[in-house]
């Protein structure tokens, strides 16, 4: 019965042994009973080995001073937590993310459900923002005919959002 | 207590849902979702977390699927209440350990629940007893679409639903089944099964002693990959592998019953004796004994309708539940006494085990989803 492994997280004797094969490479994790990483069978979220893999410092950009311009998250924060700071981080860290995703998943492009309604709302909102910017420009450049035209479009667009 | 209605209600996993079946104890699907333009819960500060939670409560509580449900802020709960929610698989450990601004919405059947500000802003979960992926998916998918009507999700054309951890990005889908595999455990085949399942890109979880033992011979099997495939493809792959495991388990039981029926009879008979007469039973032991009795029902030693009773007891022997029914924090030894006395009461009403009427028809109910519905 006795297995000599130590917990991958602390140094206590490991009693839980997990194996997983990702891309034909075998990864093993040994954990002790009390380790915070231990999660029982009944835990809805269970345990994900990938959490360990991505904490490997070599897997995301080294010393770089890149920061997510939206939330201020850095690669060092990612190393520490294995989580991103905000949705925009996926853009900010795109270069280091892609190889990680292709290691973890079947592919690197989404092939599943799309939130149609949320996207439609978003594109309408983007259109409004664009109209408002165009309108401001037209007024600034004293192109009042153009400004009147845009104002009509803007009113129409706002109206259609209200109705939706 | 705030959670009293949840325990007293017959729920999806305790005698109130679909009729329980052999081998597949339950089916669970969860979707990870986040709000656009908001820091993920782990990076957000308390005011941000609280404002997200308020927004979610405001928009989600009126949804039809959650009508008459229970809405809880984690900070309002006692430790015991939190533990019971975890034991019922309605929330994760991560949620109950999280900072301020975490909550959960639970539908009356407890078959749908939404965790707020766990690792992601929303974790939408559907849970059914038995082998019911397609039905569970339909319900979770419908609830997700309703939520999308009133909240803007963080979504990218390339990466799909954006999640705090890149292991969940894309579909945000984790589908899992809890399997009762005493045959494979007794035959010593679990290690082989774990290896096979791992090779196919799925995870097997549980306190796998030597890769072969888990409490109650219960194993959770789930997909690991969420990006690059559609939800249907992910589910189909998982369902196919589960069918293979179910077949293996049926074979193992068949072989045991043919070659060494006394070994199984002895184990089940002893388990029954301890449950009827024991006075100090720990939750671990109780779950192991109940697991054997469930096998007893499967092979015809006890009437079919006892399976749901056994499942309910398996839930209620857990430490949090034992304390909750007494409404007090109780020391472990005292708990063992209480647990055993409740088990003695329950099993006093059971008929004698029938060793002469073993019915072993492999795989009667679990084929219904075999690729035909979808
Ligand atoms: Zn440890
Ligand atoms: Zn960010």
Coordinates of N, CA and C in Angstrom, one line a residue, chain B residues 36-226:
Chain B
X36 N -19.8 41.0 -19.3 CA -18.9 41.8 -20.1 C -18.3 43.0 -19.3
X37 N -17.1 43.4 -19.6 CA -16.5 44.6 -19.0 C -16.5 44.6 -17.5
X38 N -16.4 43.5 -16.8 CA -16.3 43.4 -15.4 C -15.1 42.6 -15.0
X39 N -14.3 43.0 -14.0 CA -13.2 42.1 -13.6 C -13.8 40.8 -13.1
X40 N -13.0 39.7 -13.3 CA -13.4 38.4 -12.8 C -13.5 38.4 -11.3
X41 N -14.3 37.6 -10.7 CA -14.5 37.7 -9.2 C -13.2 37.6 -8.4
X42 N -12.2 36.8 -8.8 CA -11.0 36.7 -8.1 C -10.1 37.9 -8.1
X43 N -10.3 38.8 -9.1 CA -9.5 40.0 -9.3 C -10.3 41.2 -8.9
X44 N -11.6 41.1 -8.8 CA -12.4 42.3 -8.5 C -12.3 42.6 -7.0
X45 N -12.5 43.9 -6.6 CA -12.5 44.3 -5.2 C -13.9 44.1 -4.7
X46 N -14.0 44.2 -3.4 CA -15.3 43.9 -2.7 C -16.5 44.7 -3.3
X47 N -16.3 46.1 -3.5 CA -17.4 46.8 -4.1 C -17.8 46.3 -5.5
X48 N -16.8 45.9 -6.3 CA -17.1 45.4 -7.6 C -17.9 44.1 -7.5
X49 N -17.4 43.2 -6.6 CA -18.1 41.9 -6.4 C -19.5 42.1 -6.0
X50 N -19.7 43.0 -5.0 CA -21.0 43.3 -4.5 C -21.9 43.8 -5.5
X51 N -21.4 44.7 -6.4 CA -22.3 45.3 -7.4 C -22.7 44.2 -8.5
X52 N -21.7 43.4 -8.8 CA -22.1 42.3 -9.7 C -23.1 41.4 -9.1
X53 N -23.0 41.1 -7.8 CA -23.9 40.2 -7.2 C -25.3 40.8 -7.1
X54 N -25.4 42.1 -6.8 CA -26.6 42.8 -6.8 C -27.3 42.7 -8.1
X55 N -26.5 43.0 -9.2 CA -27.1 43.0 -10.5 C -27.6 41.7 -10.9
X56 N -26.9 40.6 -10.6 CA -27.3 39.3 -10.9 C -28.6 38.9 -10.1
X57 N -28.6 39.2 -8.8 CA -29.8 38.9 -8.1 C -31.0 39.6 -8.7
X58 N -30.8 40.9 -9.0 CA -31.9 41.7 -9.5 C -32.4 41.1 -10.8
X59 N -31.5 40.7 -11.7 CA -32.0 40.2 -13.0 C -32.4 38.8 -13.0
X60 N -31.8 38.0 -12.2 CA -32.0 36.5 -12.3 C -33.2 36.0 -11.4
X61 N -33.4 36.7 -10.3 CA -34.5 36.1 -9.4 C -35.9 36.1 -10.0
X62 N -36.2 37.1 -11.0 CA -37.5 37.0 -11.6 C -37.7 35.9 -12.6
X63 N -36.6 35.2 -13.0 CA -36.7 34.2 -14.1 C -37.6 33.1 -13.7
X64 N -38.4 32.6 -14.7 CA -39.4 31.5 -14.4 C -38.7 30.3 -13.8
X65 N -37.6 29.9 -14.3 CA -36.9 28.7 -13.8 C -36.6 28.7 -12.3
X66 N -36.5 30.0 -11.8 CA -36.1 30.1 -10.4 C -37.3 30.5 -9.5
X67 N -38.5 30.5 -10.1 CA -39.7 30.9 -9.3 C -39.8 30.0 -8.1
X68 N -40.1 30.7 -6.9 CA -40.2 30.0 -5.6 C -38.9 29.3 -5.2
X69 N -37.8 29.8 -5.8 CA -36.5 29.2 -5.4 C -36.0 29.9 -4.1
X70 N -34.7 29.5 -3.8 CA -34.1 30.0 -2.6 C -32.9 30.8 -3.0
X71 N -32.8 32.1 -2.5 CA -31.7 33.0 -2.9 C -30.9 33.3 -1.7
X72 N -29.6 32.9 -1.7 CA -28.8 33.0 -0.5 C -27.5 33.8 -0.7
X73 N -27.2 34.7 0.2 CA -25.8 35.3 0.2 C -25.0 34.5 1.1
X74 N -23.8 34.1 0.7 CA -23.0 33.2 1.5 C -22.7 33.8 2.8
X75 N -22.5 35.2 2.9 CA -22.1 35.8 4.2 C -23.2 35.7 5.2
X76 N -24.5 35.4 4.8 CA -25.6 35.2 5.7 C -25.6 33.8 6.4
X77 N -24.8 32.9 5.9 CA -24.9 31.5 6.3 C -24.0 31.1 7.4
X78 N -24.4 30.2 8.2 CA -23.5 29.6 9.2 C -22.6 28.6 8.6
X79 N -21.5 28.2 9.3 CA -20.6 27.2 8.7 C -21.3 25.9 8.4
X80 N -22.3 25.6 9.3 CA -23.0 24.3 9.1 C -23.9 24.4 7.9
X81 N -24.5 25.5 7.7 CA -25.4 25.6 6.5 C -24.5 25.5 5.2
X82 N -23.4 26.2 5.3 CA -22.5 26.1 4.1 C -22.1 24.7 3.8
X83 N -21.8 23.9 4.9 CA -21.3 22.6 4.7 C -22.4 21.7 4.1
X84 N -23.7 21.9 4.5 CA -24.8 21.2 4.0 C -25.0 21.5 2.5
X85 N -24.8 22.7 2.1 CA -25.0 23.1 0.7 C -23.9 22.4 -0.2
X86 N -22.7 22.3 0.4 CA -21.6 21.6 -0.3 C -21.9 20.1 -0.5
X87 N -22.4 19.5 0.7 CA -22.7 18.1 0.6 C -23.9 17.8 -0.4
X88 N -24.8 18.7 -0.5 CA -25.8 18.5 -1.5 C -25.4 18.9 -2.9
X89 N -24.2 19.3 -3.1 CA -23.6 19.6 -4.4 C -24.3 20.8 -5.0
X90 N -24.8 21.7 -4.2 CA -25.5 22.9 -4.7 C -24.5 24.0 -4.9
X91 N -23.4 24.0 -4.1 CA -22.4 25.0 -4.2 C -21.0 24.3 -4.1
X92 N -20.0 25.0 -4.5 CA -18.6 24.4 -4.4 C -17.9 24.9 -3.1
X93 N -16.9 24.2 -2.7 CA -16.1 24.7 -1.6 C -15.5 26.1 -1.9
X94 N -15.1 26.3 -3.1 CA -14.5 27.6 -3.5 C -15.5 28.7 -3.2
X95 N -16.8 28.5 -3.5 CA -17.8 29.5 -3.3 C -17.9 29.8 -1.8
X96 N -18.0 28.8 -0.9 CA -18.2 29.1 0.5 C -17.0 29.7 1.2
X97 N -15.8 29.5 0.5 CA -14.6 30.1 1.1 C -14.3 31.5 0.5
X98 N -15.2 31.9 -0.3 CA -14.8 33.2 -1.1 C -15.1 34.4 -0.2
X99 N -14.6 35.5 -0.7 CA -14.7 36.8 0.0 C -16.2 37.2 -0.1
X100 N -16.4 38.5 0.4 CA -17.8 39.0 0.4 C -18.3 39.1 -1.1
X101 N -19.6 39.1 -1.1 CA -20.3 39.3 -2.5 C -20.4 38.0 -3.2
X102 N -20.6 36.9 -2.5 CA -20.9 35.6 -3.2 C -22.3 35.1 -2.8
X103 N -22.9 34.5 -3.8 CA -24.3 34.0 -3.5 C -24.7 32.8 -4.3
X104 N -25.9 32.3 -4.1 CA -26.3 31.2 -4.9 C -27.9 31.3 -5.0
X105 N -28.3 31.0 -6.2 CA -29.8 30.9 -6.5 C -30.1 29.5 -6.8
X106 N -31.1 28.9 -6.1 CA -31.4 27.5 -6.2 C -32.9 27.3 -6.5
X107 N -33.2 26.6 -7.7 CA -34.5 26.4 -8.0 C -35.2 25.4 -7.1
X108 N -36.5 25.4 -6.9 CA -37.1 24.6 -5.9 C -36.8 23.1 -6.0
X109 N -36.7 22.6 -7.2 CA -36.3 21.1 -7.4 C -34.9 20.9 -7.0
X110 N -34.1 21.9 -6.9 CA -32.6 21.8 -6.7 C -31.9 21.2 -7.9
X111 N -32.7 21.1 -9.0 CA -32.1 20.6 -10.2 C -31.4 21.7 -11.0
X112 N -31.6 22.9 -10.7 CA -30.9 24.0 -11.3 C -30.4 24.9 -10.2
X113 N -29.2 25.4 -10.3 CA -28.7 26.3 -9.3 C -27.7 27.3 -10.0
X114 N -27.6 28.5 -9.6 CA -26.6 29.4 -10.2 C -25.7 30.0 -9.0
X115 N -24.4 29.7 -9.1 CA -23.5 30.3 -8.1 C -23.1 31.7 -8.7
X116 N -23.0 32.6 -7.8 CA -22.6 34.0 -8.2 C -21.3 34.3 -7.6
X117 N -20.3 34.8 -8.4 CA -19.0 35.2 -7.9 C -18.2 34.0 -7.3
X118 N -18.3 32.9 -7.9 CA -17.4 31.8 -7.6 C -16.1 32.2 -8.4
X119 N -15.5 31.2 -9.1 CA -14.4 31.6 -9.9 C -14.8 32.5 -11.1
X120 N -16.0 32.3 -11.6 CA -16.6 33.1 -12.6 C -17.8 33.8 -12.0
X121 N -18.3 34.9 -12.8 CA -19.4 35.6 -12.2 C -20.6 34.7 -12.1
X122 N -20.8 33.8 -13.1 CA -22.0 32.9 -13.0 C -21.5 31.5 -13.3
X123 N -21.9 30.6 -12.4 CA -21.8 29.1 -12.7 C -23.2 28.6 -12.7
X124 N -23.7 28.2 -13.9 CA -25.0 27.7 -14.0 C -25.0 26.2 -14.0
X125 N -25.7 25.6 -13.0 CA -25.6 24.1 -13.0 C -26.9 23.4 -13.1
X126 N -26.9 22.3 -13.8 CA -28.1 21.5 -13.9 C -27.7 20.1 -13.4
X127 N -28.6 19.5 -12.6 CA -28.3 18.3 -11.9 C -29.6 17.4 -11.9
X128 N -29.4 16.1 -12.4 CA -30.5 15.2 -12.4 C -29.9 13.8 -11.8
X129 N -30.8 13.1 -11.2 CA -30.4 11.7 -10.9 C -30.4 10.9 -12.2
X130 N -29.6 9.8 -12.2 CA -29.6 8.9 -13.3 C -28.8 9.5 -14.5
X131 N -28.9 8.8 -15.6 CA -28.1 9.1 -16.8 C -28.9 10.0 -17.7
X132 N -28.8 11.3 -17.6 CA -29.7 12.2 -18.3 C -29.0 13.4 -18.9
X133 N -28.0 13.2 -19.7 CA -27.3 14.4 -20.2 C -28.1 15.3 -21.1
X134 N -28.9 14.7 -22.0 CA -29.6 15.5 -23.0 C -30.6 16.3 -22.3
X135 N -31.4 15.8 -21.4 CA -32.4 16.5 -20.7 C -31.7 17.6 -19.9
X136 N -30.7 17.3 -19.2 CA -30.0 18.3 -18.3 C -29.4 19.4 -19.2
X137 N -28.8 19.1 -20.4 CA -28.3 20.1 -21.3 C -29.4 21.0 -21.7
X138 N -30.6 20.4 -22.1 CA -31.7 21.3 -22.6 C -32.1 22.3 -21.5
X139 N -32.2 21.9 -20.3 CA -32.6 22.8 -19.2 C -31.6 23.9 -18.9
X140 N -30.3 23.5 -18.9 CA -29.2 24.4 -18.6 C -29.1 25.4 -19.8
X141 N -29.2 24.9 -21.0 CA -29.1 25.7 -22.2 C -30.2 26.7 -22.2
X142 N -31.4 26.3 -21.9 CA -32.6 27.2 -21.9 C -32.4 28.3 -20.9
X143 N -32.0 27.9 -19.7 CA -31.8 28.9 -18.6 C -30.7 29.9 -19.0
X144 N -29.6 29.4 -19.6 CA -28.5 30.3 -20.1 C -29.0 31.3 -21.1
X145 N -29.9 30.8 -22.0 CA -30.4 31.7 -23.0 C -31.3 32.8 -22.4
X146 N -32.1 32.4 -21.4 CA -32.9 33.4 -20.7 C -32.0 34.5 -20.0
X147 N -30.9 34.0 -19.4 CA -30.0 34.9 -18.7 C -29.4 35.9 -19.7
X148 N -29.1 35.4 -20.8 CA -28.5 36.2 -21.9 C -29.4 37.3 -22.3
X149 N -30.7 37.1 -22.2 CA -31.7 38.2 -22.5 C -31.5 39.4 -21.6
X150 N -31.0 39.2 -20.4 CA -31.0 40.3 -19.5 C -29.6 40.7 -19.0
X151 N -28.6 39.9 -19.3 CA -27.2 40.3 -18.9 C -26.3 40.2 -20.1
X152 N -25.3 41.1 -20.3 CA -24.4 41.0 -21.4 C -23.2 40.1 -21.0
X153 N -23.0 39.0 -21.7 CA -22.0 38.1 -21.4 C -20.6 38.5 -22.0
X154 N -19.5 38.2 -21.4 CA -18.2 38.4 -22.0 C -18.0 37.2 -23.0
X155 N -17.9 37.6 -24.3 CA -17.8 36.6 -25.3 C -16.9 37.1 -26.4
X156 N -16.1 36.2 -27.0 CA -15.2 36.6 -28.1 C -15.5 35.7 -29.2
X157 N -15.4 36.2 -30.5 CA -15.7 35.3 -31.6 C -14.7 34.2 -31.7
X158 N -13.4 34.5 -31.3 CA -12.4 33.4 -31.4 C -12.5 32.4 -30.3
X159 N -12.6 32.9 -29.0 CA -12.5 32.1 -27.9 C -13.8 31.7 -27.2
X160 N -14.9 32.2 -27.7 CA -16.2 31.9 -27.1 C -16.4 32.6 -25.8
X161 N -17.1 31.9 -24.8 CA -17.3 32.5 -23.5 C -16.0 32.6 -22.8
X162 N -15.7 33.9 -22.3 CA -14.5 34.1 -21.7 C -14.6 33.8 -20.2
X163 N -13.7 33.0 -19.7 CA -13.7 32.6 -18.3 C -12.5 33.0 -17.5
X164 N -12.5 33.1 -16.2 CA -11.4 33.5 -15.4 C -10.2 32.5 -15.7
X165 N -10.5 31.2 -15.8 CA -9.4 30.3 -16.0 C -9.5 29.8 -17.5
X166 N -8.4 29.8 -18.2 CA -8.4 29.4 -19.6 C -8.8 27.9 -19.8
X167 N -8.8 27.1 -18.7 CA -9.2 25.7 -18.9 C -10.7 25.6 -19.1
X168 N -11.4 26.7 -18.9 CA -12.9 26.6 -19.1 C -13.4 27.4 -20.3
X169 N -12.5 28.1 -21.0 CA -12.9 29.0 -22.0 C -13.5 28.3 -23.2
X170 N -14.3 29.0 -24.0 CA -15.0 28.4 -25.1 C -16.4 28.1 -24.8
X171 N -16.8 26.9 -24.6 CA -18.1 26.5 -24.2 C -18.4 26.8 -22.7
X172 N -17.4 26.8 -21.9 CA -17.6 27.0 -20.5 C -18.3 25.8 -19.9
X173 N -18.3 24.7 -20.6 CA -19.1 23.5 -20.3 C -18.3 22.4 -19.5
X174 N -18.8 22.0 -18.4 CA -18.2 20.8 -17.7 C -19.4 19.9 -17.5
X175 N -19.3 18.7 -18.1 CA -20.4 17.7 -17.9 C -19.8 16.6 -17.1
X176 N -20.5 16.1 -16.1 CA -19.9 15.0 -15.3 C -21.0 14.0 -14.9
X177 N -20.6 12.8 -14.7 CA -21.5 11.8 -14.2 C -20.9 11.1 -13.0
X178 N -21.7 10.8 -12.0 CA -21.2 10.1 -10.8 C -21.6 8.6 -11.1
X179 N -20.6 7.8 -11.0 CA -20.8 6.4 -11.3 C -20.6 5.5 -10.1
X180 N -21.4 4.5 -9.9 CA -21.3 3.6 -8.8 C -20.7 2.3 -9.4
X181 N -19.4 2.0 -9.1 CA -18.7 1.0 -9.8 C -18.2 -0.1 -8.9
X182 N -19.0 -0.7 -8.0 CA -18.5 -1.7 -7.1 C -17.9 -2.9 -7.8
X183 N -18.5 -3.3 -8.9 CA -18.0 -4.5 -9.6 C -16.6 -4.3 -10.1
X184 N -16.3 -3.2 -10.7 CA -15.0 -2.9 -11.2 C -14.0 -2.8 -10.1
X185 N -14.4 -2.2 -9.0 CA -13.6 -2.1 -7.8 C -13.2 -3.5 -7.2
X186 N -14.3 -4.3 -7.0 CA -14.1 -5.7 -6.5 C -13.2 -6.5 -7.4
X187 N -13.4 -6.4 -8.7 CA -12.6 -7.2 -9.6 C -11.2 -6.6 -9.8
X188 N -10.9 -5.4 -9.2 CA -9.6 -4.8 -9.3 C -9.3 -4.2 -10.7
X189 N -10.3 -3.8 -11.3 CA -10.1 -3.3 -12.7 C -10.2 -1.7 -12.8
X190 N -10.3 -1.1 -11.7 CA -10.5 0.4 -11.8 C -9.3 1.1 -12.3
X191 N -8.1 0.6 -12.0 CA -6.9 1.3 -12.5 C -6.9 1.3 -14.0
X192 N -7.3 0.2 -14.6 CA -7.3 0.1 -16.1 C -8.3 1.0 -16.6
X193 N -9.5 1.1 -16.0 CA -10.5 2.0 -16.4 C -10.1 3.5 -16.4
X194 N -9.4 3.8 -15.2 CA -8.9 5.2 -15.1 C -8.0 5.5 -16.2
X195 N -7.1 4.6 -16.5 CA -6.1 4.8 -17.5 C -6.8 5.1 -18.9
X196 N -7.7 4.2 -19.2 CA -8.5 4.3 -20.5 C -9.2 5.7 -20.6
X197 N -9.9 6.0 -19.5 CA -10.6 7.3 -19.5 C -9.7 8.5 -19.6
X198 N -8.6 8.4 -18.9 CA -7.6 9.5 -19.0 C -7.1 9.6 -20.5
X199 N -6.8 8.5 -21.1 CA -6.3 8.5 -22.4 C -7.2 9.2 -23.4
X200 N -8.5 9.1 -23.1 CA -9.5 9.7 -23.9 C -9.8 11.2 -23.6
X201 N -9.0 11.7 -22.7 CA -9.1 13.2 -22.4 C -10.1 13.5 -21.4
X202 N -10.6 12.5 -20.6 CA -11.5 12.8 -19.6 C -10.8 12.7 -18.2
X203 N -11.5 13.3 -17.2 CA -10.9 13.2 -15.9 C -11.7 12.2 -15.0
X204 N -11.0 11.5 -14.2 CA -11.7 10.7 -13.2 C -11.3 11.3 -11.8
X205 N -12.3 11.5 -11.0 CA -12.0 12.2 -9.7 C -12.5 11.4 -8.6
X206 N -11.9 11.7 -7.4 CA -12.3 11.0 -6.2 C -11.0 10.8 -5.4
X207 N -11.2 10.3 -4.2 CA -10.0 10.0 -3.4 C -9.5 8.6 -3.8
X208 N -8.9 8.5 -5.0 CA -8.5 7.2 -5.5 C -7.3 6.7 -4.7
X209 N -7.5 5.9 -3.7 CA -6.4 5.4 -2.9 C -5.2 4.9 -3.8
X210 N -5.3 3.7 -4.3 CA -4.3 3.3 -5.2 C -4.8 3.3 -6.6
X211 N -5.6 4.3 -6.9 CA -6.2 4.3 -8.2 C -7.3 3.3 -8.3
X212 N -7.7 2.7 -7.2 CA -8.7 1.7 -7.3 C -9.8 1.8 -6.3
X213 N -9.6 2.6 -5.2 CA -10.6 2.7 -4.2 C -11.1 4.1 -4.0
X214 N -12.4 4.3 -4.0 CA -13.0 5.6 -3.6 C -14.1 5.3 -2.7
X215 N -14.5 6.2 -1.8 CA -15.5 6.0 -0.9 C -16.8 5.5 -1.6
X216 N -17.4 4.4 -1.2 CA -18.6 4.0 -1.8 C -18.5 3.5 -3.2
X217 N -17.2 3.3 -3.6 CA -17.0 2.9 -5.1 C -17.7 3.9 -6.0
X218 N -17.6 5.2 -5.6 CA -18.3 6.2 -6.4 C -17.2 7.1 -7.1
X219 N -17.3 7.2 -8.4 CA -16.3 8.0 -9.2 C -17.0 9.0 -10.0
X220 N -16.4 10.2 -10.2 CA -16.9 11.2 -11.0 C -16.1 11.3 -12.3
X221 N -16.8 11.3 -13.4 CA -16.1 11.3 -14.7 C -16.5 12.5 -15.4
X222 N -15.6 13.3 -15.9 CA -16.0 14.6 -16.6 C -15.1 14.9 -17.8
X223 N -15.6 15.8 -18.6 CA -14.8 16.3 -19.7 C -13.8 17.3 -19.2
X224 N -12.7 17.4 -19.9 CA -11.6 18.4 -19.4 C -11.5 19.5 -20.4
X225 N -11.8 19.2 -21.7 CA -11.6 20.2 -22.7 C -12.9 21.0 -23.1
X226 N -12.8 22.3 -23.2 CA -14.0 23.1 -23.4 C -14.0 23.9 -24.7

